[in-house]
Amino acid sequence: MQIRIDNSSNRPVYQQIIDQVKRDIALGRLIKDDKLPTVRELAAQLAINPNTIAKAYRQMEGEGIIVTRPGAGAFVANLDSSLSRVVRKKLLSDVLERIAVEAYHMQIDRQTLLELFNNAAEKFNVPPRKG
Amino acid sequence: MQIRIDNSSNRPVYQQIIDQVKRDIALGRLIKDDKLPTVRELAAQLAINPNTIAKAYRQMEGEGIIVTRPGAGAFVANLDSSLSRVVRKKLLSDVLERIAVEAYHMQIDRQTLLELFNNAAEKFNVPPRKG
DNA sequence: CTAATTGTACTATGCTAACTATTACAAATA
DNA sequence: TATTTGTAATAGTTAGCATAGTACAATTAG
């Protein structure tokens, strides 16, 4: 579990932590029941306030990404979205449309955009392993 | 030029304005030299502070999306990104990868994601018209 | 030329999110 | 029993967003 914080990024630190945990899970580097670093451990390693780590863990717990138990630690949970499929597709569509607009203004043609999309999709095309 | 502000959104107002102008341009509803509403006009219509509109216009001018002239107004500019092609592709790749991760956690399979992508891409597949 | 319009600049204020610092507590572990 | 762990709560700082008001220079309309 290697996490890096980019202080020059305008993305909040707690969000960067969430991003990277979710990414590692999507990549298959983290699987169900894997233990995450403790709040204090990660706070010391990254030299940031424990509250910031706790905030990230709390939010991931809320999203069902991890399960936490005081005294034990934080662990990767089962893959199980609480949102309806319709809502999930709507959320993704909205972001994809915004990307299409950006691509237009960046003068990236559709074929090139499709290539970039395929590259990204392949990278995370990992079937969920069973713990 | 019809702009709508969603007050329940956590997206900043000035950003929502930028989103919609860029979207209208990408859709071909706004073309080069088209005049945008004046700062005060749009502020009155949306019942928000003129400074917020000015901020949106200033940023779009900085991105080369529009051209402004005091006394005249704000106009749609030529399509011309100041960033190198490599940088533009990198920017898009990063966002696309984040979406791929989200899709994984939302349990949206690759084929479904591809469909959503194609829908979004088609919508903005408009060849730039010449003014 | 004059007056109105337009984008911009500036200062000040209120609000919220993000982060830090510190202390304390309950559950799990050794 | 003592330590470790996630959580909660309070307080303070910083930055971004939005509002309010005033003023200025360039453009436009008369």
PDB file of C-alpha atoms in Angstrom, chain B residues 36-97:
ATOM      1  CA  LEU B  36     -22.473  36.339 -25.373  1.00  0.00           C
ATOM      2  CA  PRO B  37     -24.855  38.095 -22.977  1.00  0.00           C
ATOM      3  CA  THR B  38     -23.294  41.088 -21.229  1.00  0.00           C
ATOM      4  CA  VAL B  39     -21.988  40.614 -17.731  1.00  0.00           C
ATOM      5  CA  ARG B  40     -24.697  42.785 -16.171  1.00  0.00           C
ATOM      6  CA  GLU B  41     -27.420  41.290 -18.352  1.00  0.00           C
ATOM      7  CA  LEU B  42     -26.600  37.707 -17.395  1.00  0.00           C
ATOM      8  CA  ALA B  43     -26.132  38.688 -13.761  1.00  0.00           C
ATOM      9  CA  ALA B  44     -29.612  40.194 -13.687  1.00  0.00           C
ATOM     10  CA  GLN B  45     -31.157  37.238 -15.498  1.00  0.00           C
ATOM     11  CA  LEU B  46     -29.584  34.678 -13.169  1.00  0.00           C
ATOM     12  CA  ALA B  47     -29.979  36.895 -10.108  1.00  0.00           C
ATOM     13  CA  ILE B  48     -26.346  36.521  -9.128  1.00  0.00           C
ATOM     14  CA  ASN B  49     -23.490  38.942  -8.597  1.00  0.00           C
ATOM     15  CA  PRO B  50     -21.884  40.480 -11.730  1.00  0.00           C
ATOM     16  CA  ASN B  51     -18.459  39.617 -10.324  1.00  0.00           C
ATOM     17  CA  THR B  52     -19.287  35.936 -10.640  1.00  0.00           C
ATOM     18  CA  ILE B  53     -20.110  36.326 -14.343  1.00  0.00           C
ATOM     19  CA  ALA B  54     -17.006  38.448 -14.843  1.00  0.00           C
ATOM     20  CA  LYS B  55     -14.921  35.710 -13.261  1.00  0.00           C
ATOM     21  CA  ALA B  56     -16.315  33.134 -15.672  1.00  0.00           C
ATOM     22  CA  TYR B  57     -15.696  35.388 -18.694  1.00  0.00           C
ATOM     23  CA  ARG B  58     -12.189  36.247 -17.533  1.00  0.00           C
ATOM     24  CA  GLN B  59     -11.303  32.578 -17.197  1.00  0.00           C
ATOM     25  CA  MET B  60     -12.763  31.685 -20.579  1.00  0.00           C
ATOM     26  CA  GLU B  61     -10.812  34.534 -22.119  1.00  0.00           C
ATOM     27  CA  GLY B  62      -7.693  33.089 -20.500  1.00  0.00           C
ATOM     28  CA  GLU B  63      -8.452  29.696 -22.032  1.00  0.00           C
ATOM     29  CA  GLY B  64      -8.927  31.277 -25.439  1.00  0.00           C
ATOM     30  CA  ILE B  65     -12.570  30.217 -25.582  1.00  0.00           C
ATOM     31  CA  ILE B  66     -13.895  33.754 -25.972  1.00  0.00           C
ATOM     32  CA  VAL B  67     -12.599  37.232 -26.755  1.00  0.00           C
ATOM     33  CA  THR B  68     -13.759  40.227 -24.720  1.00  0.00           C
ATOM     34  CA  ARG B  69     -13.605  43.915 -25.517  1.00  0.00           C
ATOM     35  CA  PRO B  70     -14.673  46.519 -22.936  1.00  0.00           C
ATOM     36  CA  GLY B  71     -17.468  48.569 -24.391  1.00  0.00           C
ATOM     37  CA  ALA B  72     -18.286  45.957 -27.000  1.00  0.00           C
ATOM     38  CA  GLY B  73     -18.920  42.679 -25.259  1.00  0.00           C
ATOM     39  CA  ALA B  74     -17.778  39.051 -25.219  1.00  0.00           C
ATOM     40  CA  PHE B  75     -17.590  36.939 -28.376  1.00  0.00           C
ATOM     41  CA  VAL B  76     -16.888  33.329 -29.239  1.00  0.00           C
ATOM     42  CA  ALA B  77     -13.273  32.945 -30.352  1.00  0.00           C
ATOM     43  CA  ASN B  78     -11.560  30.668 -32.803  1.00  0.00           C
ATOM     44  CA  LEU B  79     -11.006  27.043 -31.799  1.00  0.00           C
ATOM     45  CA  ASP B  80      -7.336  27.032 -30.874  1.00  0.00           C
ATOM     46  CA  SER B  81      -5.834  25.339 -27.847  1.00  0.00           C
ATOM     47  CA  SER B  82      -2.645  26.837 -26.451  1.00  0.00           C
ATOM     48  CA  LEU B  83      -1.521  23.506 -24.996  1.00  0.00           C
ATOM     49  CA  SER B  84       0.653  21.022 -26.835  1.00  0.00           C
ATOM     50  CA  ARG B  85      -1.030  17.947 -28.223  1.00  0.00           C
ATOM     51  CA  VAL B  86       0.905  15.687 -25.845  1.00  0.00           C
ATOM     52  CA  VAL B  87      -0.287  17.666 -22.832  1.00  0.00           C
ATOM     53  CA  ARG B  88      -3.867  17.694 -24.060  1.00  0.00           C
ATOM     54  CA  LYS B  89      -3.870  13.924 -24.512  1.00  0.00           C
ATOM     55  CA  LYS B  90      -2.350  13.438 -21.078  1.00  0.00           C
ATOM     56  CA  LEU B  91      -5.035  15.583 -19.475  1.00  0.00           C
ATOM     57  CA  LEU B  92      -7.788  13.590 -21.125  1.00  0.00           C
ATOM     58  CA  SER B  93      -6.140  10.255 -20.310  1.00  0.00           C
ATOM     59  CA  ASP B  94      -5.983  11.107 -16.625  1.00  0.00           C
ATOM     60  CA  VAL B  95      -9.681  11.896 -16.488  1.00  0.00           C
ATOM     61  CA  LEU B  96     -10.594   8.836 -18.518  1.00  0.00           C
ATOM     62  CA  GLU B  97      -8.623   6.611 -16.162  1.00  0.00           C
TER      63      GLU B  97
END
